[in-house]
Structures are given as structure tokens and as C-alpha cells.
Amino acid sequence: MPISTLVAASEAAPPGSDIVVSPLAWVAFLAFTAVLIAIDLLLHRDDHEISFKEAAVSSAVWIALGVSFTFVMWVWLGGDAATQYITGYVIEKSLSVDNVFVWAVILGYFAVPKHLQHRVLFWGIFGALVLRFAFIFAGIALLNQLEWLIFVFGGFLLFTAWRVATHDEGEIHPEQNPVLKLMRRTIPVTADYEGRHFFVRRDLRRFATPLFVVLVMVELTDVVFAVDSIPAILAVSRSQFVVFSSNVFAILGLRSLYFLLAGAADRLVYLNVGLGIILAFVGVKMIASHWYHLPTLLSLAFIAVVLTVTVVASLRATADDHAGAAESQEGQAHG
């Protein structure tokens, strides 16, 4: 590649930095998000166990909304913004799958009743949206003021890629979490769940319930995963609106994704490897952006290929074991 091309690329504005969104548009989007949250809360106002069919339909609706917003971005802000949005959406959605499996460990450890799981995840994700909003604006402000931070963020993504690719799900131990230990020492917690309540009063004292402890743990896991995923999306776009909107649509569908995939962790055996490759690619892309901005469409294509190969390879690798387990259960039933 000619040196002049590299120089021109290095002097070009970071992707998304030229996207201008008016305050009125921000208000409209936040209002639309609030309406979606209110509808979801209304549909699940009665606590009940989420069936696989309900989770599948809900997931399809959320994904359709997220993907459809690409068209809105295209018409409103142009092709570059739309490509950056859908790439950010795919990155956030794929990285969130690992978060879903951690939720499964936490909810299983605390034996959260199935009819209360949607409630705790709903409020956990609501809090996550507020945290993401703050993280995104802070991250973009830092990158705009201190351009050399792209090397720090890129290096962090490479480290995270190695950590994710070599991570063993069996190492997750919620009982060893320092925040949980601190809560148990400082906050009075009831012995049992008190229905859907996060707090109850006993003898003029306010007690937290185990459901509140689970909520804090869910929020904590999102903070940890946000530290990984937000730098990854900032490698794709510096537009606050593009990054935040892609986060919103990816996160709002996480509850449904949890009920759909929580039992599939043993089938996606290569998921961590695939996510590690994606994070490593994004880390290299961020570092290289100082000299050359890789077209976002190529990034999207690479991520889509990695995800497809990861899922197909995982399902093929576990197909025999899954079939064997099914035959064993059938044999025991007939026996």
C-alpha cells in the first residue's frame, strides 16, 4: 500500500466522528426506548416462568427491531452510520452471549425461582442501560481528547481476547465474589425470597431479600462485560448515538436470549474461542486505526463469518454427544 494512502488514512477522521445527531433526536430515541421498556414491563407484569416458545418469539421480535433500526439509520444518517450501527450491534450481541451464561450460573447458585427470573433480569438490564450511557460518553470523550488511548484500549482488547479464549466456565464461583461477601456482612438479608420484593420491613427494620442480592450481582457482571464490549464498539464508531443505540437494541433482547440459550452452554463449546478471535480482531483494528481505518463493512463480514463458523463447528462437535444423551434417556424411559 502506498505511503501516501497510509498518511491520508491516518489523517482521516475516526469513523463516526462526523455523525451529528440533534438533541431533539436524542430525546426522541430515549423516549422510544422508554416506550419499549414500558411495553415489556406491561407484558410481564404478572410473574411467570418464561417458556422456550415465549423466549423464542420475544427474541425474534427484539432481533427484528434491532436489525430494522439499521434501515432507519441508513435513511436518516446515511450508509456509513448504518454499517457502523449494525456492526456494533453484532459485536455487542455476540459478546453478550457469554454474559448470558454467567447469569445462568448466578441465578442457579442463588436458586432464583423461575417465575422471578425475568423480573430480576429486567431491572438488571434497565440499570445496565444507564451505566452503558455513562461509559459510552466517557469513553468517546477520552478518545477524542487523548488519541493515544486507542493503543491502551486496543491492548486491553487483545488481553481480553486471550482471557476469553482461554476461559473455563467451571471457574465461575459466585460465592467467592468480594461484593457478595461485603453485602452479606453489611446488609441485613432475609433468609428466603419474599415474593417479587427486593426489600421488606421486619420489626421496623428494612431488610434486603436474596432477590436484591441477585440484582446487584447481575449489575456487577454487566459492568465487567461493559468494560470489555464498549472498547470493542468504539473501534467501529466514535459516534455516541451509533454506539449507544446499538447497545440499547442488543441489551434489550438479552433477557429473552437468556431464557433461550441458558441451557445451551454445553453445546457451544467453541464460543469462547470465537469471541476471543473477534475481540483480538477488534483490538488490532483499533490499534491499526492510527495508520489505517479498515472499512466497517469488511469488519462486519469478518465478524459474521467467525460467528457462523463458531456456532456450526460447536453444534457439529457436540452433535454425537447430544444424540447419545437423547438415546440414553429414551432407553432409560423404555427400561
mmCIF file of C-alpha atoms in Angstrom:
data_model
loop_
_atom_site.group_PDB
_atom_site.id
_atom_site.type_symbol
_atom_site.label_atom_id
_atom_site.label_comp_id
_atom_site.label_asym_id
_atom_site.label_seq_id
_atom_site.Cartn_x
_atom_site.Cartn_y
_atom_site.Cartn_z
ATOM 1 C CA MET A 1 0.000 0.000 0.000
ATOM 2 C CA PRO A 2 1.447 3.418 -0.947
ATOM 3 C CA ILE A 3 2.741 5.529 1.948
ATOM 4 C CA SER A 4 0.581 8.430 0.785
ATOM 5 C CA THR A 5 -2.513 6.266 1.249
ATOM 6 C CA LEU A 6 -1.476 5.371 4.805
ATOM 7 C CA VAL A 7 -0.794 9.011 5.600
ATOM 8 C CA ALA A 8 -4.182 10.043 4.229
ATOM 9 C CA ALA A 9 -5.871 7.295 6.224
ATOM 10 C CA SER A 10 -4.127 8.318 9.436
ATOM 11 C CA GLU A 11 -5.221 11.910 8.932
ATOM 12 C CA ALA A 12 -8.815 10.937 8.209
ATOM 13 C CA ALA A 13 -11.371 11.500 10.948
ATOM 14 C CA PRO A 14 -12.198 8.415 13.047
ATOM 15 C CA PRO A 15 -15.312 6.589 11.783
ATOM 16 C CA GLY A 16 -18.492 8.108 13.153
ATOM 17 C CA SER A 17 -16.875 11.289 14.446
ATOM 18 C CA ASP A 18 -18.620 13.296 11.711
ATOM 19 C CA ILE A 19 -22.106 11.984 12.545
ATOM 20 C CA VAL A 20 -24.212 14.776 14.037
ATOM 21 C CA VAL A 21 -27.408 13.981 15.940
ATOM 22 C CA SER A 22 -29.576 16.792 17.291
ATOM 23 C CA PRO A 23 -30.712 16.949 20.944
ATOM 24 C CA LEU A 24 -34.300 16.507 19.733
ATOM 25 C CA ALA A 25 -33.346 13.236 18.025
ATOM 26 C CA TRP A 26 -31.701 12.052 21.247
ATOM 27 C CA VAL A 27 -34.869 12.850 23.189
ATOM 28 C CA ALA A 28 -36.973 11.008 20.595
ATOM 29 C CA PHE A 29 -34.756 7.917 20.745
ATOM 30 C CA LEU A 30 -34.693 7.865 24.553
ATOM 31 C CA ALA A 31 -38.487 8.243 24.574
ATOM 32 C CA PHE A 32 -38.794 5.359 22.093
ATOM 33 C CA THR A 33 -36.532 3.247 24.311
ATOM 34 C CA ALA A 34 -38.679 4.096 27.343
ATOM 35 C CA VAL A 35 -41.798 3.006 25.435
ATOM 36 C CA LEU A 36 -40.181 -0.338 24.543
ATOM 37 C CA ILE A 37 -39.199 -0.892 28.180
ATOM 38 C CA ALA A 38 -42.714 0.033 29.367
ATOM 39 C CA ILE A 39 -44.316 -2.376 26.881
ATOM 40 C CA ASP A 40 -42.014 -5.176 28.003
ATOM 41 C CA LEU A 41 -42.811 -4.429 31.654
ATOM 42 C CA LEU A 42 -46.548 -4.393 30.888
ATOM 43 C CA LEU A 43 -46.416 -7.720 29.048
ATOM 44 C CA HIS A 44 -44.622 -9.310 32.002
ATOM 45 C CA ARG A 45 -46.467 -7.544 34.829
ATOM 46 C CA ASP A 46 -47.501 -10.927 36.236
ATOM 47 C CA ASP A 47 -44.523 -13.002 37.339
ATOM 48 C CA HIS A 48 -44.459 -16.299 35.485
ATOM 49 C CA GLU A 49 -41.986 -18.827 34.165
ATOM 50 C CA ILE A 50 -40.830 -17.915 30.660
ATOM 51 C CA SER A 51 -41.357 -20.830 28.284
ATOM 52 C CA PHE A 52 -38.979 -21.687 25.448
ATOM 53 C CA LYS A 53 -41.635 -20.702 22.893
ATOM 54 C CA GLU A 54 -42.239 -17.326 24.556
ATOM 55 C CA ALA A 55 -38.491 -16.692 24.730
ATOM 56 C CA ALA A 56 -38.061 -17.629 21.056
ATOM 57 C CA VAL A 57 -40.854 -15.300 19.908
ATOM 58 C CA SER A 58 -39.614 -12.465 22.120
ATOM 59 C CA SER A 59 -36.019 -12.929 20.913
ATOM 60 C CA ALA A 60 -37.168 -12.858 17.293
ATOM 61 C CA VAL A 61 -39.058 -9.600 17.915
ATOM 62 C CA TRP A 62 -36.096 -7.915 19.636
ATOM 63 C CA ILE A 63 -33.667 -9.036 16.932
ATOM 64 C CA ALA A 64 -36.062 -7.849 14.216
ATOM 65 C CA LEU A 65 -36.273 -4.441 15.919
ATOM 66 C CA GLY A 66 -32.501 -4.219 16.261
ATOM 67 C CA VAL A 67 -31.816 -5.188 12.663
ATOM 68 C CA SER A 68 -34.649 -2.999 11.323
ATOM 69 C CA PHE A 69 -33.143 0.041 13.001
ATOM 70 C CA THR A 70 -30.275 -0.330 10.519
ATOM 71 C CA PHE A 71 -32.683 0.823 7.805
ATOM 72 C CA VAL A 72 -33.696 3.821 9.934
ATOM 73 C CA MET A 73 -30.043 4.747 10.339
ATOM 74 C CA TRP A 74 -29.467 4.339 6.599
ATOM 75 C CA VAL A 75 -32.338 6.653 5.632
ATOM 76 C CA TRP A 76 -31.635 9.158 8.395
ATOM 77 C CA LEU A 77 -27.834 9.317 8.744
ATOM 78 C CA GLY A 78 -26.526 7.509 5.668
ATOM 79 C CA GLY A 79 -24.854 4.247 4.737
ATOM 80 C CA ASP A 80 -21.718 4.680 6.863
ATOM 81 C CA ALA A 81 -23.743 5.248 10.025
ATOM 82 C CA ALA A 82 -25.957 2.254 9.230
ATOM 83 C CA THR A 83 -22.948 -0.017 8.662
ATOM 84 C CA GLN A 84 -21.311 1.162 11.880
ATOM 85 C CA TYR A 85 -24.566 0.599 13.773
ATOM 86 C CA ILE A 86 -25.167 -2.967 12.577
ATOM 87 C CA THR A 87 -21.507 -3.878 13.144
ATOM 88 C CA GLY A 88 -21.683 -2.522 16.682
ATOM 89 C CA TYR A 89 -24.963 -4.366 17.227
ATOM 90 C CA VAL A 90 -23.493 -7.687 16.092
ATOM 91 C CA ILE A 91 -20.382 -7.214 18.260
ATOM 92 C CA GLU A 92 -22.438 -6.374 21.360
ATOM 93 C CA LYS A 93 -24.913 -9.191 20.736
ATOM 94 C CA SER A 94 -22.193 -11.795 20.259
ATOM 95 C CA LEU A 95 -20.179 -10.711 23.298
ATOM 96 C CA SER A 96 -23.354 -10.671 25.396
ATOM 97 C CA VAL A 97 -23.854 -14.410 24.904
ATOM 98 C CA ASP A 98 -21.034 -15.046 27.368
ATOM 99 C CA ASN A 99 -22.800 -12.724 29.803
ATOM 100 C CA VAL A 100 -25.961 -14.815 29.479
ATOM 101 C CA PHE A 101 -24.139 -17.953 30.590
ATOM 102 C CA VAL A 102 -22.702 -16.145 33.614
ATOM 103 C CA TRP A 103 -26.255 -15.097 34.528
ATOM 104 C CA ALA A 104 -27.255 -18.757 34.366
ATOM 105 C CA VAL A 105 -24.543 -19.590 36.918
ATOM 106 C CA ILE A 106 -25.614 -16.739 39.235
ATOM 107 C CA LEU A 107 -29.343 -17.498 39.067
ATOM 108 C CA GLY A 108 -28.623 -21.174 39.584
ATOM 109 C CA TYR A 109 -26.329 -20.539 42.556
ATOM 110 C CA PHE A 110 -28.969 -18.404 44.306
ATOM 111 C CA ALA A 111 -31.766 -20.799 43.278
ATOM 112 C CA VAL A 112 -33.885 -17.939 41.947
ATOM 113 C CA PRO A 113 -37.448 -19.203 41.355
ATOM 114 C CA LYS A 114 -38.126 -19.423 37.640
ATOM 115 C CA HIS A 115 -41.150 -17.113 37.829
ATOM 116 C CA LEU A 116 -38.955 -14.347 39.330
ATOM 117 C CA GLN A 117 -36.025 -14.610 36.918
ATOM 118 C CA HIS A 118 -37.477 -12.246 34.313
ATOM 119 C CA ARG A 119 -38.124 -9.588 36.976
ATOM 120 C CA VAL A 120 -34.568 -9.534 38.296
ATOM 121 C CA LEU A 121 -33.089 -9.558 34.784
ATOM 122 C CA PHE A 122 -35.452 -6.773 33.669
ATOM 123 C CA TRP A 123 -34.284 -4.378 36.369
ATOM 124 C CA GLY A 124 -30.710 -5.547 35.975
ATOM 125 C CA ILE A 125 -30.745 -4.641 32.294
ATOM 126 C CA PHE A 126 -32.524 -1.347 32.985
ATOM 127 C CA GLY A 127 -29.641 -0.392 35.267
ATOM 128 C CA ALA A 128 -27.184 -1.632 32.647
ATOM 129 C CA LEU A 129 -28.570 0.848 30.096
ATOM 130 C CA VAL A 130 -27.884 3.747 32.458
ATOM 131 C CA LEU A 131 -24.342 2.519 33.120
ATOM 132 C CA ARG A 132 -23.663 1.978 29.410
ATOM 133 C CA PHE A 133 -24.831 5.516 28.628
ATOM 134 C CA ALA A 134 -22.259 6.917 31.068
ATOM 135 C CA PHE A 135 -19.476 4.559 29.930
ATOM 136 C CA ILE A 136 -20.000 5.338 26.243
ATOM 137 C CA PHE A 137 -19.935 9.114 26.619
ATOM 138 C CA ALA A 138 -16.908 8.940 28.922
ATOM 139 C CA GLY A 139 -15.042 6.563 26.596
ATOM 140 C CA ILE A 140 -15.627 8.633 23.466
ATOM 141 C CA ALA A 141 -14.734 11.869 25.277
ATOM 142 C CA LEU A 142 -11.449 10.325 26.425
ATOM 143 C CA LEU A 143 -10.583 9.033 22.943
ATOM 144 C CA ASN A 144 -11.355 12.391 21.358
ATOM 145 C CA GLN A 145 -9.137 14.228 23.844
ATOM 146 C CA LEU A 146 -6.379 11.616 24.199
ATOM 147 C CA GLU A 147 -5.915 9.872 20.856
ATOM 148 C CA TRP A 148 -3.078 7.718 22.224
ATOM 149 C CA LEU A 149 -5.666 5.867 24.322
ATOM 150 C CA ILE A 150 -6.504 3.813 21.232
ATOM 151 C CA PHE A 151 -3.300 1.879 21.938
ATOM 152 C CA VAL A 152 -4.352 1.332 25.572
ATOM 153 C CA PHE A 153 -7.868 0.231 24.596
ATOM 154 C CA GLY A 154 -6.518 -1.911 21.767
ATOM 155 C CA GLY A 155 -4.000 -3.592 24.062
ATOM 156 C CA PHE A 156 -6.719 -4.181 26.640
ATOM 157 C CA LEU A 157 -8.903 -5.820 23.978
ATOM 158 C CA LEU A 158 -6.036 -8.121 22.978
ATOM 159 C CA PHE A 159 -5.560 -9.118 26.622
ATOM 160 C CA THR A 160 -9.307 -9.653 26.977
ATOM 161 C CA ALA A 161 -9.301 -11.768 23.810
ATOM 162 C CA TRP A 162 -6.676 -14.070 25.315
ATOM 163 C CA ARG A 163 -8.560 -14.215 28.621
ATOM 164 C CA VAL A 164 -11.898 -15.024 26.953
ATOM 165 C CA ALA A 165 -10.424 -17.635 24.600
ATOM 166 C CA THR A 166 -8.715 -19.486 27.473
ATOM 167 C CA HIS A 167 -11.530 -19.006 29.995
ATOM 168 C CA ASP A 168 -13.050 -22.038 31.728
ATOM 169 C CA GLU A 169 -16.705 -21.635 32.700
ATOM 170 C CA GLY A 170 -16.117 -24.047 35.561
ATOM 171 C CA GLU A 171 -14.018 -21.381 37.287
ATOM 172 C CA ILE A 172 -17.039 -19.153 38.000
ATOM 173 C CA HIS A 173 -17.738 -19.156 41.763
ATOM 174 C CA PRO A 174 -20.303 -16.525 42.800
ATOM 175 C CA GLU A 175 -19.791 -17.283 46.486
ATOM 176 C CA GLN A 176 -16.198 -16.017 46.214
ATOM 177 C CA ASN A 177 -17.226 -12.628 44.812
ATOM 178 C CA PRO A 178 -15.938 -9.861 47.136
ATOM 179 C CA VAL A 179 -19.046 -7.712 46.549
ATOM 180 C CA LEU A 180 -21.289 -10.572 47.660
ATOM 181 C CA LYS A 181 -19.144 -11.122 50.764
ATOM 182 C CA LEU A 182 -19.312 -7.398 51.574
ATOM 183 C CA MET A 183 -23.104 -7.313 51.152
ATOM 184 C CA ARG A 184 -23.563 -10.273 53.453
ATOM 185 C CA ARG A 185 -21.505 -8.540 56.147
ATOM 186 C CA THR A 186 -23.077 -5.084 55.888
ATOM 187 C CA ILE A 187 -26.703 -5.505 54.763
ATOM 188 C CA PRO A 188 -29.369 -7.482 56.640
ATOM 189 C CA VAL A 189 -30.785 -10.024 54.192
ATOM 190 C CA THR A 190 -33.818 -12.243 54.708
ATOM 191 C CA ALA A 191 -33.237 -15.979 54.725
ATOM 192 C CA ASP A 192 -35.768 -16.686 51.981
ATOM 193 C CA TYR A 193 -37.235 -14.974 48.921
ATOM 194 C CA GLU A 194 -40.145 -12.678 49.746
ATOM 195 C CA GLY A 195 -42.101 -12.991 46.532
ATOM 196 C CA ARG A 196 -41.172 -10.339 43.975
ATOM 197 C CA HIS A 197 -39.891 -7.857 46.574
ATOM 198 C CA PHE A 198 -36.330 -6.555 46.677
ATOM 199 C CA PHE A 199 -36.835 -5.117 50.188
ATOM 200 C CA VAL A 200 -39.196 -5.901 53.063
ATOM 201 C CA ARG A 201 -39.804 -4.488 56.554
ATOM 202 C CA ARG A 202 -39.403 -6.634 59.656
ATOM 203 C CA ASP A 203 -39.924 -5.107 63.116
ATOM 204 C CA LEU A 204 -39.431 -1.556 61.823
ATOM 205 C CA ARG A 205 -36.197 -2.580 60.066
ATOM 206 C CA ARG A 206 -35.689 -2.743 56.325
ATOM 207 C CA PHE A 207 -34.218 -5.997 55.039
ATOM 208 C CA ALA A 208 -32.941 -6.775 51.580
ATOM 209 C CA THR A 209 -34.147 -10.024 50.064
ATOM 210 C CA PRO A 210 -31.996 -12.541 48.188
ATOM 211 C CA LEU A 211 -33.586 -11.146 45.010
ATOM 212 C CA PHE A 212 -31.857 -7.805 45.636
ATOM 213 C CA VAL A 213 -28.530 -9.591 46.136
ATOM 214 C CA VAL A 214 -29.015 -11.308 42.770
ATOM 215 C CA LEU A 215 -29.869 -7.948 41.169
ATOM 216 C CA VAL A 216 -26.594 -6.467 42.423
ATOM 217 C CA MET A 217 -24.670 -9.471 41.085
ATOM 218 C CA VAL A 218 -26.346 -9.127 37.675
ATOM 219 C CA GLU A 219 -25.460 -5.419 37.581
ATOM 220 C CA LEU A 220 -21.886 -6.221 38.569
ATOM 221 C CA THR A 221 -21.465 -8.737 35.754
ATOM 222 C CA ASP A 222 -22.709 -6.158 33.246
ATOM 223 C CA VAL A 223 -20.147 -3.639 34.485
ATOM 224 C CA VAL A 224 -17.421 -6.230 33.921
ATOM 225 C CA PHE A 225 -18.678 -7.125 30.445
ATOM 226 C CA ALA A 226 -19.202 -3.460 29.525
ATOM 227 C CA VAL A 227 -15.516 -2.840 30.179
ATOM 228 C CA ASP A 228 -14.812 -5.468 27.506
ATOM 229 C CA SER A 229 -17.518 -4.709 24.957
ATOM 230 C CA ILE A 230 -17.621 -0.906 24.861
ATOM 231 C CA PRO A 231 -13.961 -0.504 23.794
ATOM 232 C CA ALA A 232 -14.695 -3.087 21.089
ATOM 233 C CA ILE A 233 -17.541 -0.996 19.674
ATOM 234 C CA LEU A 234 -15.521 2.215 19.970
ATOM 235 C CA ALA A 235 -13.123 0.625 17.483
ATOM 236 C CA VAL A 236 -16.011 0.656 15.000
ATOM 237 C CA SER A 237 -17.522 4.099 15.633
ATOM 238 C CA ARG A 238 -16.854 7.283 17.622
ATOM 239 C CA SER A 239 -20.475 8.406 17.345
ATOM 240 C CA GLN A 240 -22.185 8.434 20.741
ATOM 241 C CA PHE A 241 -25.539 7.855 19.093
ATOM 242 C CA VAL A 242 -24.400 4.932 16.941
ATOM 243 C CA VAL A 243 -22.663 3.204 19.844
ATOM 244 C CA PHE A 244 -25.446 3.799 22.361
ATOM 245 C CA SER A 245 -28.299 2.811 20.026
ATOM 246 C CA SER A 246 -26.527 -0.417 19.046
ATOM 247 C CA ASN A 247 -26.017 -1.166 22.760
ATOM 248 C CA VAL A 248 -29.665 -0.441 23.552
ATOM 249 C CA PHE A 249 -31.093 -2.827 20.964
ATOM 250 C CA ALA A 250 -28.565 -5.550 21.775
ATOM 251 C CA ILE A 251 -29.131 -5.307 25.538
ATOM 252 C CA LEU A 252 -32.939 -5.059 25.491
ATOM 253 C CA GLY A 253 -33.125 -8.514 23.924
ATOM 254 C CA LEU A 254 -30.770 -10.140 26.422
ATOM 255 C CA ARG A 255 -33.491 -11.345 28.806
ATOM 256 C CA SER A 256 -35.197 -13.316 26.055
ATOM 257 C CA LEU A 257 -31.819 -14.589 24.882
ATOM 258 C CA TYR A 258 -31.109 -15.831 28.403
ATOM 259 C CA PHE A 259 -34.278 -17.951 28.522
ATOM 260 C CA LEU A 260 -33.492 -19.205 25.027
ATOM 261 C CA LEU A 261 -29.808 -20.084 25.487
ATOM 262 C CA ALA A 262 -29.262 -20.663 29.228
ATOM 263 C CA GLY A 263 -29.368 -24.416 28.736
ATOM 264 C CA ALA A 264 -27.221 -24.431 25.595
ATOM 265 C CA ALA A 265 -23.844 -23.613 27.157
ATOM 266 C CA ASP A 266 -22.701 -27.224 26.820
ATOM 267 C CA ARG A 267 -23.431 -27.184 23.065
ATOM 268 C CA LEU A 268 -21.483 -24.005 22.168
ATOM 269 C CA VAL A 269 -18.093 -25.475 23.032
ATOM 270 C CA TYR A 270 -16.118 -23.144 20.743
ATOM 271 C CA LEU A 271 -17.957 -19.948 21.716
ATOM 272 C CA ASN A 272 -15.111 -18.561 23.817
ATOM 273 C CA VAL A 273 -12.622 -19.186 21.016
ATOM 274 C CA GLY A 274 -14.856 -17.362 18.533
ATOM 275 C CA LEU A 275 -15.387 -14.413 20.873
ATOM 276 C CA GLY A 276 -11.647 -14.304 21.548
ATOM 277 C CA ILE A 277 -10.930 -14.092 17.809
ATOM 278 C CA ILE A 278 -13.476 -11.275 17.411
ATOM 279 C CA LEU A 279 -12.005 -9.304 20.319
ATOM 280 C CA ALA A 280 -8.463 -9.812 19.012
ATOM 281 C CA PHE A 281 -9.526 -8.627 15.557
ATOM 282 C CA VAL A 282 -11.208 -5.539 17.003
ATOM 283 C CA GLY A 283 -8.168 -4.831 19.195
ATOM 284 C CA VAL A 284 -5.823 -4.968 16.210
ATOM 285 C CA LYS A 285 -8.289 -2.841 14.212
ATOM 286 C CA MET A 286 -8.305 -0.199 16.949
ATOM 287 C CA ILE A 287 -4.509 -0.040 17.184
ATOM 288 C CA ALA A 288 -4.123 -0.013 13.396
ATOM 289 C CA SER A 289 -6.675 2.808 13.089
ATOM 290 C CA HIS A 290 -3.865 5.229 13.950
ATOM 291 C CA TRP A 291 -2.476 4.480 10.473
ATOM 292 C CA TYR A 292 -5.369 2.951 8.553
ATOM 293 C CA HIS A 293 -9.146 2.764 9.005
ATOM 294 C CA LEU A 294 -10.364 -0.650 7.875
ATOM 295 C CA PRO A 295 -13.746 -0.351 6.109
ATOM 296 C CA THR A 296 -16.528 -1.146 8.571
ATOM 297 C CA LEU A 297 -18.253 -3.417 6.064
ATOM 298 C CA LEU A 298 -15.180 -5.688 5.996
ATOM 299 C CA SER A 299 -15.185 -5.778 9.798
ATOM 300 C CA LEU A 300 -18.854 -6.782 9.784
ATOM 301 C CA ALA A 301 -18.191 -9.534 7.229
ATOM 302 C CA PHE A 302 -15.265 -10.916 9.248
ATOM 303 C CA ILE A 303 -17.276 -10.962 12.494
ATOM 304 C CA ALA A 304 -20.249 -12.624 10.783
ATOM 305 C CA VAL A 305 -18.015 -15.349 9.325
ATOM 306 C CA VAL A 306 -16.335 -16.021 12.695
ATOM 307 C CA LEU A 307 -19.695 -16.273 14.476
ATOM 308 C CA THR A 308 -21.124 -18.581 11.827
ATOM 309 C CA VAL A 309 -18.098 -20.884 11.859
ATOM 310 C CA THR A 310 -18.064 -20.903 15.677
ATOM 311 C CA VAL A 311 -21.722 -21.901 16.001
ATOM 312 C CA VAL A 312 -21.635 -24.501 13.205
ATOM 313 C CA ALA A 313 -18.389 -26.058 14.463
ATOM 314 C CA SER A 314 -19.740 -26.162 18.031
ATOM 315 C CA LEU A 315 -23.008 -27.817 17.038
ATOM 316 C CA ARG A 316 -21.223 -30.363 14.846
ATOM 317 C CA ALA A 317 -18.685 -31.159 17.562
ATOM 318 C CA THR A 318 -21.409 -31.845 20.131
ATOM 319 C CA ALA A 319 -23.937 -33.475 17.791
ATOM 320 C CA ASP A 320 -22.835 -37.039 18.605
ATOM 321 C CA ASP A 321 -22.791 -36.431 22.363
ATOM 322 C CA HIS A 322 -26.208 -34.765 22.213
ATOM 323 C CA ALA A 323 -27.670 -37.613 20.169
ATOM 324 C CA GLY A 324 -26.108 -40.181 22.514
ATOM 325 C CA ALA A 325 -27.587 -38.474 25.555
ATOM 326 C CA ALA A 326 -31.018 -38.416 23.914
ATOM 327 C CA GLU A 327 -30.797 -42.136 23.069
ATOM 328 C CA SER A 328 -29.694 -42.915 26.627
ATOM 329 C CA GLN A 329 -32.664 -41.043 28.082
ATOM 330 C CA GLU A 330 -35.012 -42.799 25.663
ATOM 331 C CA GLY A 331 -33.548 -46.178 26.648
ATOM 332 C CA GLN A 332 -33.998 -45.433 30.344
ATOM 333 C CA ALA A 333 -37.589 -44.379 29.707
ATOM 334 C CA HIS A 334 -38.384 -47.661 27.926
ATOM 335 C CA GLY A 335 -36.435 -49.646 30.508
#
